N, CA, C and O atoms as a Maestro MAE file, in Angstrom:
{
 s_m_m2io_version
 :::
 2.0.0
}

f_m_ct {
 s_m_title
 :::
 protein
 m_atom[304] {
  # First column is atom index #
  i_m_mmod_type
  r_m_x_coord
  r_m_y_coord
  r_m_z_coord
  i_m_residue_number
  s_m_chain_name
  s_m_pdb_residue_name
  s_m_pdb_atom_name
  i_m_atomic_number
  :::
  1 25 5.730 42.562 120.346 1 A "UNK " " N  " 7
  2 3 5.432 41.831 119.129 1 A "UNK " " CA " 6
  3 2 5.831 40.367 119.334 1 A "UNK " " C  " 6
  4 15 6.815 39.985 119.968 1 A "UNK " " O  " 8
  5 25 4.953 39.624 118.727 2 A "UNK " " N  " 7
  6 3 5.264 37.965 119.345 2 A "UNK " " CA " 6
  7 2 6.126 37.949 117.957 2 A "UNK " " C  " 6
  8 15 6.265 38.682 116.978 2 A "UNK " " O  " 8
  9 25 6.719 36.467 118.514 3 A "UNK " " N  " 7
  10 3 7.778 35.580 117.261 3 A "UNK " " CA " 6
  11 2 7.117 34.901 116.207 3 A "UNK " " C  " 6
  12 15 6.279 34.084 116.588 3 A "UNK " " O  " 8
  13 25 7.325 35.067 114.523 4 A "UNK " " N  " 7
  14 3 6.152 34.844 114.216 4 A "UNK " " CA " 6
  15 2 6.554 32.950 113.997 4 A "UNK " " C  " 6
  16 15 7.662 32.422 114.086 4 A "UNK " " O  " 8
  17 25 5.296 32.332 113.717 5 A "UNK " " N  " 7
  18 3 5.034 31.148 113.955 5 A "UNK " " CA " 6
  19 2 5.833 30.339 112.381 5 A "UNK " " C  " 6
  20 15 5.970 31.042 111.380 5 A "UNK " " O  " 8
  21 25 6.211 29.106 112.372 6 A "UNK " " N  " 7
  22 3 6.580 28.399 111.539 6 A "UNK " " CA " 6
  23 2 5.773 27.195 111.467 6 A "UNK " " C  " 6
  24 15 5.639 26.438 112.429 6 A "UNK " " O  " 8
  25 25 5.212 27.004 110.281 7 A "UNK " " N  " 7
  26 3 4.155 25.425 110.026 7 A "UNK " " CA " 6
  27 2 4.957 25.060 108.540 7 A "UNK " " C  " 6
  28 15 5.345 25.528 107.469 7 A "UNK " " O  " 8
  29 25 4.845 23.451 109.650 8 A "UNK " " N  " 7
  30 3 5.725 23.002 109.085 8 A "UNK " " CA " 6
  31 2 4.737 22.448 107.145 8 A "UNK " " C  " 6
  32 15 3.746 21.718 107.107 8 A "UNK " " O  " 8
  33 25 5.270 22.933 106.155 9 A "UNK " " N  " 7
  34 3 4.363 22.464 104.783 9 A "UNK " " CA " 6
  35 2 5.064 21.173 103.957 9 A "UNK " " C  " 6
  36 15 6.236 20.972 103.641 9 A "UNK " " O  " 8
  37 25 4.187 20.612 103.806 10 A "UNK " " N  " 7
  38 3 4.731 18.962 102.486 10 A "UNK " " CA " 6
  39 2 4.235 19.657 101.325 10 A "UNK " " C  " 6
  40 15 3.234 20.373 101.287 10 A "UNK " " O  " 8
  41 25 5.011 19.388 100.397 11 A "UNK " " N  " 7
  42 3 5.048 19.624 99.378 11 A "UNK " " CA " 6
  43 2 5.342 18.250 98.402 11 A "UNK " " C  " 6
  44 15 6.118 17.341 98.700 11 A "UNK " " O  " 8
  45 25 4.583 18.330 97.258 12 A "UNK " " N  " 7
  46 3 4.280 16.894 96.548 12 A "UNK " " CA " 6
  47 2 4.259 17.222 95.462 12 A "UNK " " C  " 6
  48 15 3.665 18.282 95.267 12 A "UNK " " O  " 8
  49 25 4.750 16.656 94.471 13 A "UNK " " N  " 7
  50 3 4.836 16.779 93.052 13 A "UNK " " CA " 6
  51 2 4.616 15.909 92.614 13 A "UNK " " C  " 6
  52 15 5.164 14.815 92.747 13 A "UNK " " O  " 8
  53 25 3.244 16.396 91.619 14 A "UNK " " N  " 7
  54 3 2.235 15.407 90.583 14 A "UNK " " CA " 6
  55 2 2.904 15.628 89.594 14 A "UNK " " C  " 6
  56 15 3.665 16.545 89.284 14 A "UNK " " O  " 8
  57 25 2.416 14.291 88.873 15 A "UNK " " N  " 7
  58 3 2.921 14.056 87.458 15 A "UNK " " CA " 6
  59 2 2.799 15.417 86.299 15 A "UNK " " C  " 6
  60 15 3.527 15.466 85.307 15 A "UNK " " O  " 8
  61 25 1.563 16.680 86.678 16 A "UNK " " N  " 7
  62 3 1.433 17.803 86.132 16 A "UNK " " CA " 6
  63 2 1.697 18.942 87.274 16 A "UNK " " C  " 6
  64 15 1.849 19.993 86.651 16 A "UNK " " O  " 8
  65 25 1.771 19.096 88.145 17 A "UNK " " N  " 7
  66 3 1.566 20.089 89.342 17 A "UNK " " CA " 6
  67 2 2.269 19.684 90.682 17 A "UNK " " C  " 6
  68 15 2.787 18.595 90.928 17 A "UNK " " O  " 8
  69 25 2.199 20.568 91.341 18 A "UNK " " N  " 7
  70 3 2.416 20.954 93.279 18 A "UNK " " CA " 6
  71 2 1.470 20.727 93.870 18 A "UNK " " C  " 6
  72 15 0.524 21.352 93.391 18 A "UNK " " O  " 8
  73 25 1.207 20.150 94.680 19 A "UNK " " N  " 7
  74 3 0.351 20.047 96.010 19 A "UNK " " CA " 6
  75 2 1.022 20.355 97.445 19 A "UNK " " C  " 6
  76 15 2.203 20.023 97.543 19 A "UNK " " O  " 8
  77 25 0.479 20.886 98.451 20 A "UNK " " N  " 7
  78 3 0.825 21.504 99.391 20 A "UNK " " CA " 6
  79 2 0.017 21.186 100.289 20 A "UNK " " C  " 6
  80 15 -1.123 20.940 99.895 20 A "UNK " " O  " 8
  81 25 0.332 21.060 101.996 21 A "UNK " " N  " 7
  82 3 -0.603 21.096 102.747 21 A "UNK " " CA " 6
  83 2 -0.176 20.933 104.303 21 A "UNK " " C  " 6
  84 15 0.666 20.072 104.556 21 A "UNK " " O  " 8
  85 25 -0.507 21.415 104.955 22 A "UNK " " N  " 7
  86 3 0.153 21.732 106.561 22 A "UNK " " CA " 6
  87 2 -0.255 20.825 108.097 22 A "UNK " " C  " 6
  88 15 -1.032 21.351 108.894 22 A "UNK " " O  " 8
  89 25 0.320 19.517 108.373 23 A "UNK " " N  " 7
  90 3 -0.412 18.663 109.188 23 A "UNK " " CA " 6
  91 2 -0.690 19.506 110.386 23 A "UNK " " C  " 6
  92 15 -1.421 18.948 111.205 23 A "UNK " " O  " 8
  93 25 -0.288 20.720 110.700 24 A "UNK " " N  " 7
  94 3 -1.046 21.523 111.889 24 A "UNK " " CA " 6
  95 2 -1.906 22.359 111.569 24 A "UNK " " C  " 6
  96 15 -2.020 23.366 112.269 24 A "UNK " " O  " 8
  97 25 -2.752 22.167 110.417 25 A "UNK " " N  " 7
  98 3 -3.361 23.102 109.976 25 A "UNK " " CA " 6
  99 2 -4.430 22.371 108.865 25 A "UNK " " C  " 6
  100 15 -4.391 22.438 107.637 25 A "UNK " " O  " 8
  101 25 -5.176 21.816 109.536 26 A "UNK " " N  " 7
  102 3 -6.177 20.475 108.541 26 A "UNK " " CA " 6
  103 2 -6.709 21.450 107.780 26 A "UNK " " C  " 6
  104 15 -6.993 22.586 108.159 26 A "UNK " " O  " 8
  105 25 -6.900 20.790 106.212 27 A "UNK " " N  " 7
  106 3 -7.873 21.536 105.826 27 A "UNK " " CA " 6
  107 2 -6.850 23.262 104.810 27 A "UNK " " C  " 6
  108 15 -7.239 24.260 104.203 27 A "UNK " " O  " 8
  109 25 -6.179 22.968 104.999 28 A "UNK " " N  " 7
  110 3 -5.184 24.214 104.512 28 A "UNK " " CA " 6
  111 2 -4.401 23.656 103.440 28 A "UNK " " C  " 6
  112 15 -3.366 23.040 103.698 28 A "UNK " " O  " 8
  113 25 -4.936 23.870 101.875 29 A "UNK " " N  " 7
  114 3 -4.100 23.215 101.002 29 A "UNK " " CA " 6
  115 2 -3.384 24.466 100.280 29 A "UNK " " C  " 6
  116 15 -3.220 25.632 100.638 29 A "UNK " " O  " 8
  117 25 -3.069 23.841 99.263 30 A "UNK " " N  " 7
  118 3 -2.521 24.544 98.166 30 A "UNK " " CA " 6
  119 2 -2.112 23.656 96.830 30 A "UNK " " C  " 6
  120 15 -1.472 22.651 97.138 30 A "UNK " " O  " 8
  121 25 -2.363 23.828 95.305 31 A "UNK " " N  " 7
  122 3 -2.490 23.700 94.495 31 A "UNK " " CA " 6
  123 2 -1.499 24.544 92.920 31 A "UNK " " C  " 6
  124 15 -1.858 25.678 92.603 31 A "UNK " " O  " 8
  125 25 -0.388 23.892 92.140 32 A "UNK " " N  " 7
  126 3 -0.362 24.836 91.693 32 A "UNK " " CA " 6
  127 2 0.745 24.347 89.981 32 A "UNK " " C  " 6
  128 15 0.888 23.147 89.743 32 A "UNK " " O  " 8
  129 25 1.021 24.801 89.563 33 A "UNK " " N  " 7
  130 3 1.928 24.460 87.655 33 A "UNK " " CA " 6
  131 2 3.287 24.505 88.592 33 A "UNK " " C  " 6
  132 15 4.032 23.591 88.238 33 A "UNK " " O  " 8
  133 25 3.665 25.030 89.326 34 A "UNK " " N  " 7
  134 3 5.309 25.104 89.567 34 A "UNK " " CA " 6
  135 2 5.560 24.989 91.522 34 A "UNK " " C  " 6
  136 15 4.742 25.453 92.317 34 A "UNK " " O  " 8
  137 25 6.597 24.418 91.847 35 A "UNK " " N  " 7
  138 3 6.881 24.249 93.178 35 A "UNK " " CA " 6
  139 2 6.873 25.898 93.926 35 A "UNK " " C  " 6
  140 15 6.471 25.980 95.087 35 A "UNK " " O  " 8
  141 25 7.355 27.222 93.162 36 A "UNK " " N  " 7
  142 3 7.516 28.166 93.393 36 A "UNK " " CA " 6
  143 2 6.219 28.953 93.725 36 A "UNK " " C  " 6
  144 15 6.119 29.906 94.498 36 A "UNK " " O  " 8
  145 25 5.418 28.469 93.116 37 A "UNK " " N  " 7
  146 3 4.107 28.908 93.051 37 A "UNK " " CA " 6
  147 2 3.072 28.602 93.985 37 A "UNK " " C  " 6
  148 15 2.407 29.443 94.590 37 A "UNK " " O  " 8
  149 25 2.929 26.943 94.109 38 A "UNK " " N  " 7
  150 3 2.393 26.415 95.442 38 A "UNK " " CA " 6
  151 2 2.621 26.547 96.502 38 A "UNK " " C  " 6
  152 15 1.759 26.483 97.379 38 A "UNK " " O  " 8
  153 25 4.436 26.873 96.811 39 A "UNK " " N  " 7
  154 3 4.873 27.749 98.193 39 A "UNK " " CA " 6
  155 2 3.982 29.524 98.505 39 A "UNK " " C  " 6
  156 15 3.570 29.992 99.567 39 A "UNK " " O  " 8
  157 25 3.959 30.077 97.190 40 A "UNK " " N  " 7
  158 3 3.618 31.339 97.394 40 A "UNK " " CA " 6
  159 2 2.180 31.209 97.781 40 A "UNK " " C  " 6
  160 15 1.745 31.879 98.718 40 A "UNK " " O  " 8
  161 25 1.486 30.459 97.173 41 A "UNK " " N  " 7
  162 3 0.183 29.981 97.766 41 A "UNK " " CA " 6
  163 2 -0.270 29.680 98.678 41 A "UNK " " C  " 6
  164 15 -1.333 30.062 99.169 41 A "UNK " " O  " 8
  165 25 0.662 28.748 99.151 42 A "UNK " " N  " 7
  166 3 0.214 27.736 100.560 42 A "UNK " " CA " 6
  167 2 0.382 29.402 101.763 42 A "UNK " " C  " 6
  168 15 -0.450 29.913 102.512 42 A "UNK " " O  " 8
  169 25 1.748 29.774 101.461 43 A "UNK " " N  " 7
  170 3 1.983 31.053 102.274 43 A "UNK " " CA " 6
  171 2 0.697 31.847 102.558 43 A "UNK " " C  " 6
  172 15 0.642 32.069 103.768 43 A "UNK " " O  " 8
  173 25 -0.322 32.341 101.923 44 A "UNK " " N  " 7
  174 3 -1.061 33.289 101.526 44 A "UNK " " CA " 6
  175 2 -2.459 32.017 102.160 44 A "UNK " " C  " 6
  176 15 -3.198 32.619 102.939 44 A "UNK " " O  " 8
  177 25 -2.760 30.983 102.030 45 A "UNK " " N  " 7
  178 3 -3.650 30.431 102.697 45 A "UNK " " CA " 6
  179 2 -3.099 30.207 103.988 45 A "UNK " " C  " 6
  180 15 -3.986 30.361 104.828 45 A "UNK " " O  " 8
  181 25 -1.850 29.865 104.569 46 A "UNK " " N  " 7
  182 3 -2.021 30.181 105.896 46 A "UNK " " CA " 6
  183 2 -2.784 31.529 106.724 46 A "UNK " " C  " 6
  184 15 -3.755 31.778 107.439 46 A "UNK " " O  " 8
  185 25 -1.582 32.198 106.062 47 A "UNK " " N  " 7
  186 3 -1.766 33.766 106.339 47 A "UNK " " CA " 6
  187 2 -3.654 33.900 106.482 47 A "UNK " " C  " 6
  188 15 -4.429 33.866 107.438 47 A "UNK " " O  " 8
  189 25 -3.768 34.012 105.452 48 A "UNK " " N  " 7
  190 3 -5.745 33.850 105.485 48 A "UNK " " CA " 6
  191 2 -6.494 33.122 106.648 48 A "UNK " " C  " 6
  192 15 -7.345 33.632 107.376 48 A "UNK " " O  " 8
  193 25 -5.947 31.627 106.700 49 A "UNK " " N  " 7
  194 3 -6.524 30.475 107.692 49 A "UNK " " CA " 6
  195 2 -6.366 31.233 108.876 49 A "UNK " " C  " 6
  196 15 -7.422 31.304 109.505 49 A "UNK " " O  " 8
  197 25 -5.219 31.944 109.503 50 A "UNK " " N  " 7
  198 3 -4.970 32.451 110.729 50 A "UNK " " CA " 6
  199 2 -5.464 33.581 110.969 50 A "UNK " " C  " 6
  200 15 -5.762 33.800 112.143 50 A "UNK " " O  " 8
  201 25 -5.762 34.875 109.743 51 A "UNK " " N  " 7
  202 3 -6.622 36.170 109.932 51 A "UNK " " CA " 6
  203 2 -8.280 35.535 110.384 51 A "UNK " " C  " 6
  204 15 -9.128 36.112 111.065 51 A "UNK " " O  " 8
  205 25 -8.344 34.412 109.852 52 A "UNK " " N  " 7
  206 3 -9.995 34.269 109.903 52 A "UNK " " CA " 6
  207 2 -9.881 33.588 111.641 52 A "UNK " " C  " 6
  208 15 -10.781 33.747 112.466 52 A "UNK " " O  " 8
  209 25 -8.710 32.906 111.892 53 A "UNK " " N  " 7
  210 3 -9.438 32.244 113.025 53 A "UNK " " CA " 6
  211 2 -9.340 33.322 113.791 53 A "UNK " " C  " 6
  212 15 -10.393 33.551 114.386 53 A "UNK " " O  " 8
  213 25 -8.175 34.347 114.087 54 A "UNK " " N  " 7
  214 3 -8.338 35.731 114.886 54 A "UNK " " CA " 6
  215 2 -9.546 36.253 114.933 54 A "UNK " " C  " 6
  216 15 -10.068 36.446 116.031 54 A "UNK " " O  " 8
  217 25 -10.053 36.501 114.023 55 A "UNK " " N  " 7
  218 3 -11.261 37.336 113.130 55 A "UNK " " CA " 6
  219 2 -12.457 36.675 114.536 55 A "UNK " " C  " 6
  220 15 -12.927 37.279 115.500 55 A "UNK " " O  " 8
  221 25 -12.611 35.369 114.135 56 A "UNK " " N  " 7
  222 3 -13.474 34.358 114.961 56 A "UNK " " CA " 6
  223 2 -13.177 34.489 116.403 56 A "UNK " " C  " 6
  224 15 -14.069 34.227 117.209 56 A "UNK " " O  " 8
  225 25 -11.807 34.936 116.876 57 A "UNK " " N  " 7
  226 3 -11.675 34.963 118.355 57 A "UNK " " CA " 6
  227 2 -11.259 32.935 118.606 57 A "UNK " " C  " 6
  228 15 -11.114 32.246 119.615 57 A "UNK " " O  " 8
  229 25 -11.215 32.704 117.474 58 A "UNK " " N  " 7
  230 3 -10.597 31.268 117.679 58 A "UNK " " CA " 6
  231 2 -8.963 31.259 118.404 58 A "UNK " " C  " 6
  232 15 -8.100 32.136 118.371 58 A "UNK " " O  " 8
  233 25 -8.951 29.788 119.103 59 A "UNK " " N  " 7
  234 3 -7.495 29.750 119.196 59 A "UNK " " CA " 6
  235 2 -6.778 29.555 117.553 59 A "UNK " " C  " 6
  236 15 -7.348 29.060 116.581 59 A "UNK " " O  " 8
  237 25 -5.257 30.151 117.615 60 A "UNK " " N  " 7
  238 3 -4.988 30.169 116.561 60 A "UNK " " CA " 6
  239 2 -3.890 28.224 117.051 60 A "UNK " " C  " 6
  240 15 -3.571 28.027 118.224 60 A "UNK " " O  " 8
  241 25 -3.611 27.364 116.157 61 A "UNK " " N  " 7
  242 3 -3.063 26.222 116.364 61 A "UNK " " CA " 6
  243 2 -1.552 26.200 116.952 61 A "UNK " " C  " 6
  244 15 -0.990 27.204 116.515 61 A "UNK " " O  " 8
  245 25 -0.850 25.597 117.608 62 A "UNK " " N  " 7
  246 3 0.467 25.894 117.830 62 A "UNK " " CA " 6
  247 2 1.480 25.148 116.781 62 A "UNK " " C  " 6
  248 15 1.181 23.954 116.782 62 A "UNK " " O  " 8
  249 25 2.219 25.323 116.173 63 A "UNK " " N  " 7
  250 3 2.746 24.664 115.471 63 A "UNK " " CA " 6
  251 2 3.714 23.285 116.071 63 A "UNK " " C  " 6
  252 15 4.821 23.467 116.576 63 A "UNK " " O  " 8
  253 25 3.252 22.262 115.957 64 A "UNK " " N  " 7
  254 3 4.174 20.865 116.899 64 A "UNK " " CA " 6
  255 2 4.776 19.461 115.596 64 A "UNK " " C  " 6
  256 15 5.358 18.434 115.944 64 A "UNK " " O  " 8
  257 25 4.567 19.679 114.728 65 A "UNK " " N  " 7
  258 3 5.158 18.851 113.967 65 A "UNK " " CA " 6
  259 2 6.196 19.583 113.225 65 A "UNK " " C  " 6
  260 15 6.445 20.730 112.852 65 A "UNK " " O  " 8
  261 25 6.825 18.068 113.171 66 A "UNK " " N  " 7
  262 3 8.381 18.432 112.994 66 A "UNK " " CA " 6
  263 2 8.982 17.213 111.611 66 A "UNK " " C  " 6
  264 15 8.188 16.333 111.277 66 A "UNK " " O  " 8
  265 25 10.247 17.273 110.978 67 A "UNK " " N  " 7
  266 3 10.221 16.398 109.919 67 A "UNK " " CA " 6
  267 2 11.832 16.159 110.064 67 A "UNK " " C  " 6
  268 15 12.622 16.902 110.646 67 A "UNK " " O  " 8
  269 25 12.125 14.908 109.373 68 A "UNK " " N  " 7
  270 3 13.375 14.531 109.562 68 A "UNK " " CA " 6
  271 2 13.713 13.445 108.310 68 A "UNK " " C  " 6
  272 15 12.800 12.705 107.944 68 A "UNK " " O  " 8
  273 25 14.806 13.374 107.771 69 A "UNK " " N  " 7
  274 3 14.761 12.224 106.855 69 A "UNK " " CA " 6
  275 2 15.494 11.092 107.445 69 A "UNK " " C  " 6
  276 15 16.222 11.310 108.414 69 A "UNK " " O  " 8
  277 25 15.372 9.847 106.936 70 A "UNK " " N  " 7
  278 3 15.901 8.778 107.263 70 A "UNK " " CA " 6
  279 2 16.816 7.876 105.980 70 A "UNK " " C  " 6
  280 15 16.544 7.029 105.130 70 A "UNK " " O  " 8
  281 25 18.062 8.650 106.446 71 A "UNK " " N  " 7
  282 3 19.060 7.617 105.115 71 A "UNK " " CA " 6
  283 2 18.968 6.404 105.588 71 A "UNK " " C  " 6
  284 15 18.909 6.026 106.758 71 A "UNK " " O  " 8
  285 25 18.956 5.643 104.322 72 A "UNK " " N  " 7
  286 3 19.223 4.151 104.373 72 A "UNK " " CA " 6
  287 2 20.214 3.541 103.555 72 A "UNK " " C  " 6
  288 15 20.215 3.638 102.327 72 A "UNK " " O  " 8
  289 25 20.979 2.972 104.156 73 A "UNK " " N  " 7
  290 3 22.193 2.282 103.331 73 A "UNK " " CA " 6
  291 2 21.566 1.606 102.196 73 A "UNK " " C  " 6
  292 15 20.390 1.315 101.979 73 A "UNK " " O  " 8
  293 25 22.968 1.375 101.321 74 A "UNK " " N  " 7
  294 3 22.768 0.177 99.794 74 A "UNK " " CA " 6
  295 2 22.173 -0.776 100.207 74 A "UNK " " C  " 6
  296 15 22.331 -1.483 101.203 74 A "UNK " " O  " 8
  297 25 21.053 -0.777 98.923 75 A "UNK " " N  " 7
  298 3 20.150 -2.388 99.074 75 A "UNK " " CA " 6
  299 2 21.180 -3.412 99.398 75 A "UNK " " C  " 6
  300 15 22.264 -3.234 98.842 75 A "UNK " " O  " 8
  301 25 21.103 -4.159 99.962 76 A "UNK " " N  " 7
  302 3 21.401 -5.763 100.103 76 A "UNK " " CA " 6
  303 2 21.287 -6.475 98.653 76 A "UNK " " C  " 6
  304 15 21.477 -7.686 98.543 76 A "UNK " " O  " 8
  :::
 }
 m_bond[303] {
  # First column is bond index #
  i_m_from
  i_m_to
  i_m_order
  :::
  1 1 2 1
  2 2 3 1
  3 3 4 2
  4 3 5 1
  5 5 6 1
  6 6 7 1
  7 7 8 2
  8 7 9 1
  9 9 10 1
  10 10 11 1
  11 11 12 2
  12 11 13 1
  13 13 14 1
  14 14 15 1
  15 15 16 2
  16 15 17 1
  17 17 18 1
  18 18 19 1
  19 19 20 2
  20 19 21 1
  21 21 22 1
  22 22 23 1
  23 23 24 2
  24 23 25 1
  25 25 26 1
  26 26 27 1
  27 27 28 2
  28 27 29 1
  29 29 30 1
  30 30 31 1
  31 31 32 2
  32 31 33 1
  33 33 34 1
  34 34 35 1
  35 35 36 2
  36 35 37 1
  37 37 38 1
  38 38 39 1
  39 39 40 2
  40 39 41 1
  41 41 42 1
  42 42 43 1
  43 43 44 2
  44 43 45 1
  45 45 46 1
  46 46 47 1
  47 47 48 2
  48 47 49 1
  49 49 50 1
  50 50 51 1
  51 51 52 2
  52 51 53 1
  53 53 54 1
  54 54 55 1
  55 55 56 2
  56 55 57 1
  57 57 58 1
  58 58 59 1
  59 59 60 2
  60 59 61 1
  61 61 62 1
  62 62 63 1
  63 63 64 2
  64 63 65 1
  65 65 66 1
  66 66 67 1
  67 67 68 2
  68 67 69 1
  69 69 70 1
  70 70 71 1
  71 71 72 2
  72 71 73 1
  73 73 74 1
  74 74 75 1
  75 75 76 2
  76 75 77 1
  77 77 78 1
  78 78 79 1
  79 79 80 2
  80 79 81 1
  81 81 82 1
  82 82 83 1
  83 83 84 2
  84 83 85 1
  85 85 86 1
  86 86 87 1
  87 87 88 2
  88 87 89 1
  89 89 90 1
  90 90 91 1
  91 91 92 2
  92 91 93 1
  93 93 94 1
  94 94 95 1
  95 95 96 2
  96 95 97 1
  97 97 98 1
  98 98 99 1
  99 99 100 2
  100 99 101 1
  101 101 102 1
  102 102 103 1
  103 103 104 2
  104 103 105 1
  105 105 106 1
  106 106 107 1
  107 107 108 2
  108 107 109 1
  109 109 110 1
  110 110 111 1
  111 111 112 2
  112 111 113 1
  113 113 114 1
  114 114 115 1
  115 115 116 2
  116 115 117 1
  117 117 118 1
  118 118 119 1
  119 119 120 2
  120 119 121 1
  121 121 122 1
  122 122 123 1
  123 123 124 2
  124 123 125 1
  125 125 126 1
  126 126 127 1
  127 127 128 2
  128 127 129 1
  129 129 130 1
  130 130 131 1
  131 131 132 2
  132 131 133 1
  133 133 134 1
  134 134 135 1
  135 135 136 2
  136 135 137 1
  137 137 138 1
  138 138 139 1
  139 139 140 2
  140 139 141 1
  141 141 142 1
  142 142 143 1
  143 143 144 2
  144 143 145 1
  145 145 146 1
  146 146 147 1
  147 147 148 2
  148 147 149 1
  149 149 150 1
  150 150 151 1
  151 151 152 2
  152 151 153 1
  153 153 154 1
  154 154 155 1
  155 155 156 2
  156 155 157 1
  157 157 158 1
  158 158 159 1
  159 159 160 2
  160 159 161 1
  161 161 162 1
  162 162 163 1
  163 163 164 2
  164 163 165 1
  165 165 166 1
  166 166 167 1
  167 167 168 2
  168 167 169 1
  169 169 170 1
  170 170 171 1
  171 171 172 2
  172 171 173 1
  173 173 174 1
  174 174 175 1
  175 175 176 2
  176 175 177 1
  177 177 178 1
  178 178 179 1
  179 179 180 2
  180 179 181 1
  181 181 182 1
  182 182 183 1
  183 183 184 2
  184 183 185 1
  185 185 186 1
  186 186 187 1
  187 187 188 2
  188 187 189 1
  189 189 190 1
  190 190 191 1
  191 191 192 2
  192 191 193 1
  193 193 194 1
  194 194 195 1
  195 195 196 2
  196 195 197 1
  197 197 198 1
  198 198 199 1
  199 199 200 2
  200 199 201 1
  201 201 202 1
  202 202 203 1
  203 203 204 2
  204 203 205 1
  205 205 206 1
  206 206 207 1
  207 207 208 2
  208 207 209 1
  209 209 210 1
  210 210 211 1
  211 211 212 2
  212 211 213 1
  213 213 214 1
  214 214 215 1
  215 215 216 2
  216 215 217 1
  217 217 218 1
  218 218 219 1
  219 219 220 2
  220 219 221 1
  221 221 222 1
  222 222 223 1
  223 223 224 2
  224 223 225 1
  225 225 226 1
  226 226 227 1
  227 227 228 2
  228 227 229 1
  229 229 230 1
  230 230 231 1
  231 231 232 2
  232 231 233 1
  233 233 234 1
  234 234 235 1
  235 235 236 2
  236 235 237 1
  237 237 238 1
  238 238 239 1
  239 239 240 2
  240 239 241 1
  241 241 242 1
  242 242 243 1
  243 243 244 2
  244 243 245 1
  245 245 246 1
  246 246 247 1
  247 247 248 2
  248 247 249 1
  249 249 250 1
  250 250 251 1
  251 251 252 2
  252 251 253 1
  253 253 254 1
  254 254 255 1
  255 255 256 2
  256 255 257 1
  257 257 258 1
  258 258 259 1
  259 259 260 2
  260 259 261 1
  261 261 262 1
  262 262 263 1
  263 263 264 2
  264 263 265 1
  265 265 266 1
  266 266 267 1
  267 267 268 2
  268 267 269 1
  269 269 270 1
  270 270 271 1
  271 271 272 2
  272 271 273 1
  273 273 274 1
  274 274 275 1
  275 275 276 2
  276 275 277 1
  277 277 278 1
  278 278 279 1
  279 279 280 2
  280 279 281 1
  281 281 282 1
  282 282 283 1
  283 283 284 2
  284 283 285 1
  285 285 286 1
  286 286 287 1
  287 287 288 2
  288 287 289 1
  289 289 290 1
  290 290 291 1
  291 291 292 2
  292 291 293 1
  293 293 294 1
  294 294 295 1
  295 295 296 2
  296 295 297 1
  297 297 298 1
  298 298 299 1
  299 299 300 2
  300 299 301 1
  301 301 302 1
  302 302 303 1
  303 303 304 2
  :::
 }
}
């Protein structure tokens, strides 16, 4: 059994909603009323995005992006 894969998801919060979406995985959103919800989503369109490319005999993507924050000291 392989290790299963991690993609990395942004998550964005609109002035009404969640947005979601996976830079190794164009094209793979998610939409939703609560942050809890757009995770369970985005989950379930990967999951999908990757049965179909199997399905196709496609390569499936490797996951290579990565995220980090950058503190910045007190304004000047």
């Amino acid at each position: 059994m392989s290790e299963p894969s991690r993609y990395l998801v942004i998550l964005e919060q609109g002035p009404d909603s969640w947005g979601a979406y996976s830079p190794d995985l164009p094209g793979v959103v998610a939409a939703a009323d609560t942050r809890e919800e757009c995770e369970a989503l985005m989950r379930d369109a990967i999951a999908s995005h990757i049965e179909g490319l199997r399905e196709a005999g496609d390569p499936i993507p490797t996951p290579t992006t990565t995220s980090t924050y950058i503190e910045l000291g007190p304004a000047a």
